[in-house]
CSV table of C-alpha atoms in Angstrom, one decimal:
chain,number,residue,atom,x,y,z
A,1220,ALA,CA,47.3,99.7,5.4
A,1221,ARG,CA,44.1,97.8,5.9
A,1222,ALA,CA,41.9,100.9,5.8
A,1223,ALA,CA,42.1,104.7,5.9
A,1224,ARG,CA,39.5,107.4,6.2
A,1225,GLY,CA,39.3,111.1,5.7
A,1226,GLN,CA,38.1,113.8,3.4
A,1227,ILE,CA,38.2,112.7,-0.2
A,1228,ASP,CA,41.1,115.0,-1.1
A,1229,GLU,CA,43.1,113.8,1.8
A,1230,VAL,CA,42.5,110.1,1.0
A,1231,LYS,CA,43.4,110.7,-2.7
A,1232,ALA,CA,46.7,112.3,-1.5
A,1233,TYR,CA,47.3,109.3,0.7
A,1234,VAL,CA,46.7,106.9,-2.2
A,1235,LYS,CA,48.9,108.8,-4.5
A,1236,ALA,CA,51.8,108.9,-1.9
A,1237,THR,CA,51.4,105.2,-1.2
A,1238,LYS,CA,51.5,104.2,-4.9
A,1239,GLY,CA,54.6,106.4,-5.3
A,1240,TYR,CA,56.5,103.8,-3.3
A,1241,LEU,CA,57.6,101.3,-5.9
A,1242,PRO,CA,56.6,98.0,-4.1
A,1243,PHE,CA,53.1,99.5,-3.6
A,1244,LYS,CA,52.7,100.8,-7.1
A,1245,GLY,CA,50.1,98.2,-8.1
A,1246,MET,CA,48.2,98.1,-4.8
A,1247,PRO,CA,44.5,98.1,-5.4
A,1248,PHE,CA,42.3,100.4,-3.2
A,1249,LYS,CA,38.6,100.0,-2.5
A,1250,TRP,CA,36.4,103.0,-1.8
A,1251,SER,CA,33.3,103.4,0.3
A,1252,ASP,CA,31.4,106.2,2.1
A,1253,GLY,CA,32.0,106.4,5.8
A,1254,THR,CA,30.9,108.4,8.8
A,1255,GLY,CA,34.2,110.1,9.7
A,1256,LYS,CA,34.4,108.0,12.9
A,1257,ASP,CA,35.3,104.6,11.4
A,1258,PHE,CA,39.0,104.5,12.4
A,1259,PRO,CA,39.7,106.7,15.4
A,1260,ARG,CA,43.4,105.9,15.7
A,1261,LEU,CA,46.4,104.7,13.7
A,1262,SER,CA,47.6,101.2,14.4
A,1263,VAL,CA,50.8,99.7,13.0
A,1264,LYS,CA,51.6,96.1,13.8
A,1265,VAL,CA,54.2,93.5,12.6
A,1266,ARG,CA,52.7,90.1,12.0
A,1267,ASP,CA,54.1,86.8,10.7
A,1268,GLU,CA,51.0,86.5,8.5
A,1269,ILE,CA,48.8,89.2,7.1
A,1270,VAL,CA,45.9,86.9,8.0
A,1271,ALA,CA,46.3,84.6,11.0
A,1272,PHE,CA,45.6,81.2,9.5
A,1273,LYS,CA,48.5,79.8,11.5
A,1274,ALA,CA,50.0,78.4,8.2
A,1275,GLY,CA,53.1,80.6,8.0
A,1276,ASP,CA,55.4,77.6,7.4
A,1277,GLU,CA,53.2,76.3,4.6
A,1278,LEU,CA,52.6,79.5,2.7
A,1279,LYS,CA,55.0,81.0,0.1
A,1280,VAL,CA,54.8,84.5,-1.3
A,1281,ASP,CA,56.4,86.2,-4.3
A,1282,GLU,CA,55.9,89.6,-6.0
A,1283,SER,CA,52.6,88.3,-7.5
A,1284,GLY,CA,51.1,87.3,-4.1
A,1285,VAL,CA,50.6,83.9,-2.5
A,1286,VAL,CA,52.2,81.1,-4.5
A,1287,GLY,CA,49.8,78.4,-5.6
A,1288,ALA,CA,46.7,80.4,-4.9
A,1289,GLY,CA,43.4,79.9,-6.8
A,1290,THR,CA,42.7,81.4,-10.2
A,1291,ARG,CA,41.6,85.0,-9.9
A,1292,LEU,CA,38.1,85.8,-11.1
A,1293,LYS,CA,36.8,89.3,-11.9
A,1294,PRO,CA,33.1,89.7,-11.2
A,1295,GLU,CA,32.1,89.3,-14.8
A,1296,GLU,CA,34.3,86.2,-15.1
A,1297,LEU,CA,32.6,84.7,-12.1
A,1298,HIS,CA,29.2,85.0,-13.9
A,1299,GLU,CA,30.8,83.3,-16.9
A,1300,LEU,CA,31.9,80.4,-14.8
A,1301,VAL,CA,28.5,80.0,-13.2
A,1302,LYS,CA,26.9,80.2,-16.7
A,1303,LYS,CA,29.2,77.5,-17.9
A,1304,TYR,CA,29.0,75.1,-14.9
A,1305,GLY,CA,25.7,76.1,-13.3
A,1306,ASP,CA,25.0,74.5,-9.9
A,1307,GLU,CA,28.3,72.6,-10.0
A,1308,VAL,CA,30.0,75.8,-8.9
A,1309,VAL,CA,30.5,75.9,-5.1
A,1310,PHE,CA,30.9,79.3,-3.3
A,1311,PHE,CA,33.1,78.9,-0.2
A,1312,ASP,CA,33.0,81.7,2.3
A,1313,GLY,CA,36.5,82.6,3.5
A,1314,ARG,CA,35.3,84.8,6.4
A,1315,ASN,CA,34.2,84.1,9.9
A,1316,ALA,CA,30.7,82.6,10.2
A,1317,TYR,CA,29.3,85.6,12.0
A,1318,GLU,CA,30.2,87.8,9.0
A,1319,ALA,CA,28.3,85.5,6.6
A,1320,ALA,CA,25.2,85.6,8.8
A,1321,VAL,CA,24.3,89.0,7.4
A,1322,GLY,CA,25.4,88.5,3.8
A,1323,LYS,CA,26.9,85.9,1.5
A,1324,PHE,CA,26.7,84.5,-2.0
A,1325,LYS,CA,23.6,82.6,-2.6
A,1326,ASN,CA,23.8,78.9,-1.6
A,1327,ALA,CA,27.4,79.4,-0.3
A,1328,ILE,CA,29.1,77.0,2.0
A,1329,VAL,CA,29.8,78.8,5.3
A,1330,PRO,CA,32.4,76.9,7.4
A,1331,ASP,CA,32.0,76.7,11.1
A,1332,THR,CA,34.7,79.3,11.9
A,1333,ARG,CA,35.0,82.1,14.5
A,1334,THR,CA,38.5,83.1,13.5
A,1335,SER,CA,40.8,82.4,10.6
A,1336,LYS,CA,42.7,79.9,12.7
A,1337,ASP,CA,39.7,77.6,12.5
A,1338,PHE,CA,39.9,77.1,8.7
A,1339,ILE,CA,42.7,74.5,8.5
A,1340,HIS,CA,40.8,72.2,11.0
A,1341,GLU,CA,37.6,72.7,8.9
A,1342,LEU,CA,39.4,71.8,5.6
A,1343,GLU,CA,40.9,68.7,7.2
A,1344,SER,CA,37.7,67.6,8.9
A,1345,GLY,CA,36.4,65.7,5.8
A,1346,LYS,CA,33.2,67.8,5.7
A,1347,TYR,CA,34.0,69.1,2.3
A,1348,ASP,CA,35.6,66.1,0.6
A,1349,ASP,CA,32.6,65.8,-1.7
A,1350,ILE,CA,33.4,69.2,-3.4
A,1351,LYS,CA,37.1,68.6,-4.0
A,1352,ALA,CA,36.5,67.8,-7.7
A,1353,LYS,CA,34.1,70.7,-8.3
A,1354,PRO,CA,34.9,74.3,-9.2
A,1355,VAL,CA,35.1,76.1,-5.9
A,1356,VAL,CA,35.1,79.9,-5.7
A,1357,THR,CA,36.5,81.3,-2.4
A,1358,TYR,CA,35.5,84.8,-1.5
A,1359,CYS,CA,36.1,87.2,1.4
A,1360,THR,CA,35.6,91.0,2.0
A,1361,GLY,CA,38.5,92.4,0.0
A,1362,GLY,CA,40.2,89.5,-1.5
A,1363,ILE,CA,43.1,89.0,1.0
A,1364,ARG,CA,41.8,86.1,3.1
A,1365,CYS,CA,40.6,84.1,0.1
A,1366,GLU,CA,44.0,84.4,-1.6
A,1367,VAL,CA,45.5,82.5,1.4
A,1368,LEU,CA,42.5,80.2,1.8
A,1369,SER,CA,42.5,79.1,-1.9
A,1370,SER,CA,46.2,78.1,-1.5
A,1371,LEU,CA,45.4,76.1,1.6
A,1372,MET,CA,42.6,74.3,-0.2
A,1373,LYS,CA,44.7,73.4,-3.2
A,1374,ASN,CA,47.3,72.0,-0.9
A,1375,ARG,CA,44.6,69.8,0.6
A,1376,GLY,CA,43.4,68.2,-2.6
A,1377,PHE,CA,40.8,70.6,-3.9
A,1378,LYS,CA,41.3,70.4,-7.6
A,1379,ASP,CA,39.7,73.4,-9.2
A,1380,VAL,CA,39.9,76.5,-6.9
A,1381,TYR,CA,39.2,80.1,-7.7
A,1382,GLN,CA,39.4,83.3,-5.7
A,1383,MET,CA,37.3,86.4,-6.0
A,1384,ASP,CA,39.6,89.1,-7.3
A,1385,GLY,CA,39.0,92.2,-5.1
A,1386,GLY,CA,36.6,90.3,-2.9
A,1387,ILE,CA,33.0,91.0,-2.2
A,1388,VAL,CA,33.6,94.7,-2.3
A,1389,LYS,CA,34.5,94.7,-6.0
A,1390,TYR,CA,31.7,92.3,-6.8
A,1391,GLY,CA,29.2,94.6,-5.0
A,1392,GLU,CA,30.6,97.7,-6.9
A,1393,LYS,CA,29.9,95.9,-10.2
A,1394,TYR,CA,26.6,94.2,-9.6
A,1395,LYS,CA,25.3,95.7,-6.3
A,1396,ASP,CA,22.2,93.6,-5.4
A,1397,ASP,CA,21.3,92.5,-8.9
A,1398,GLY,CA,23.7,89.5,-9.0
A,1399,LEU,CA,24.6,86.5,-6.9
A,1400,TRP,CA,25.1,88.3,-3.6
A,1401,GLU,CA,22.4,88.5,-0.9
A,1402,GLY,CA,22.3,90.6,2.3
A,1403,SER,CA,24.8,93.2,3.5
A,1404,LEU,CA,28.5,93.2,3.9
A,1405,TYR,CA,30.0,92.9,7.4
A,1406,ILE,CA,32.9,95.3,7.9
A,1407,PHE,CA,35.3,95.9,10.8
A,1408,ASP,CA,34.6,99.5,11.8
A,1409,ASP,CA,31.9,101.5,13.5
A,1410,ARG,CA,29.5,101.0,10.6
A,1411,MET,CA,29.4,97.2,11.2
A,1412,ASN,CA,27.9,96.6,7.8
A,1413,MET,CA,27.5,98.3,4.4
A,1414,ARG,CA,24.8,97.8,1.7
A,1415,PHE,CA,25.4,97.9,-2.0
A,1416,SER,CA,22.0,99.4,-2.9
A,1417,GLU,CA,18.6,100.2,-1.5
A,1418,LYS,CA,17.5,96.7,-2.7
A,1419,SER,CA,19.6,95.1,0.0
A,1420,LYS,CA,17.7,92.6,2.2
A,1421,ASP,CA,18.3,91.6,5.8
A,1422,ILE,CA,19.1,87.9,5.9
A,1423,GLY,CA,20.4,87.7,9.5
A,1424,ILE,CA,18.2,86.3,12.2
A,1425,CYS,CA,17.5,88.2,15.4
A,1426,ALA,CA,18.6,86.0,18.4
A,1427,HIS,CA,15.5,87.2,20.3
A,1428,CYS,CA,12.5,87.2,18.0
A,1429,GLY,CA,13.7,85.4,14.9
A,1430,GLY,CA,13.0,88.4,12.7
A,1431,ASN,CA,15.4,89.4,9.9
A,1432,THR,CA,18.1,92.0,10.7
A,1433,SER,CA,21.6,93.0,9.9
A,1434,ASN,CA,22.2,94.7,13.2
A,1435,TYR,CA,25.0,93.4,15.4
A,1436,GLU,CA,25.3,94.3,19.1
A,1437,ASN,CA,27.7,93.1,21.8
A,1438,CYS,CA,26.2,90.9,24.5
A,1439,ALA,CA,25.3,93.1,27.5
A,1440,TYR,CA,26.9,90.5,29.8
A,1441,MET,CA,30.4,92.0,29.7
A,1442,PRO,CA,32.4,88.8,30.5
A,1443,CYS,CA,30.9,87.4,27.4
A,1444,ASN,CA,30.7,90.4,25.1
A,1445,ASN,CA,30.1,88.2,22.0
A,1446,LEU,CA,28.6,89.7,18.9
A,1447,VAL,CA,24.9,88.9,18.6
A,1448,LEU,CA,22.3,89.8,16.0
A,1449,ILE,CA,19.6,91.8,17.6
A,1450,CYS,CA,16.9,93.7,15.6
A,1451,GLU,CA,16.0,97.3,16.4
A,1452,ASN,CA,12.7,96.2,18.1
A,1453,CYS,CA,14.6,93.9,20.5
A,1454,LYS,CA,17.6,96.1,21.2
A,1455,THR,CA,17.9,97.2,24.8
A,1456,ASP,CA,20.8,98.0,27.2
A,1457,LYS,CA,20.3,94.5,28.6
A,1458,ALA,CA,20.1,92.4,25.4
A,1459,THR,CA,22.3,89.3,25.7
A,1460,CYS,CA,23.3,86.6,23.3
A,1461,SER,CA,21.8,83.7,25.2
A,1462,GLU,CA,19.5,82.8,28.1
A,1463,GLU,CA,22.5,81.8,30.1
A,1464,CYS,CA,24.1,85.3,29.8
A,1465,ALA,CA,20.7,86.8,30.6
A,1466,GLN,CA,20.6,84.9,33.9
A,1467,HIS,CA,24.2,86.0,34.7
A,1468,LEU,CA,23.3,89.6,34.0
A,1469,ALA,CA,20.2,89.5,36.1
A,1470,VAL,CA,22.1,88.7,39.3
A,1471,LEU,CA,24.7,91.5,38.9
């Protein structure tokens, strides 16, 4: 299950039942407050890959996870690594670029990706050859995508690769906004993003006025429908992601 919602007693019962199945006994669960409308229906799908990097033939999995993945780092171990190596440590975002627009680790590399399928091309583009000998920390929302990504990076010559154990969620639970994270966390439900504390700052840039925001909307021109950062002041029923879409919308 990617995510589940419900009353706290119901969710605890679900977790208990899931862990009662031996292969899922050690499955980690991440908790957060929701609205009760985050997941309106159950969806069960069979996929060749849990994350669609289009690298199924390359990846190998055993009972411990992805074979050859990066070294797992707990939040406190990440801080120890940064303390030891300082600015040599490179944070590498394993999410889509639009997710990183509202929150990321400070000074992180954000690859030019719109879907996970774009990562292999990015890694093989030569853009990141200068960091192949540096300690690279991959991270993602919950720790799944960066497990796969760290393996793909090692297979392509990155020498010292780590993965954030439990992802951004576990880091935020530990350090909230008093650590190396900045902004809010993009999530794939009706909430769109979550904040770790009241100190959280908006780092996203409104496409219309250039002000800071974490608010995503879909482009009002339906054939486009792309996500676009639009602040509350600029949000209208006809807010689009570009001038081109605005012109198309005007003639409808």
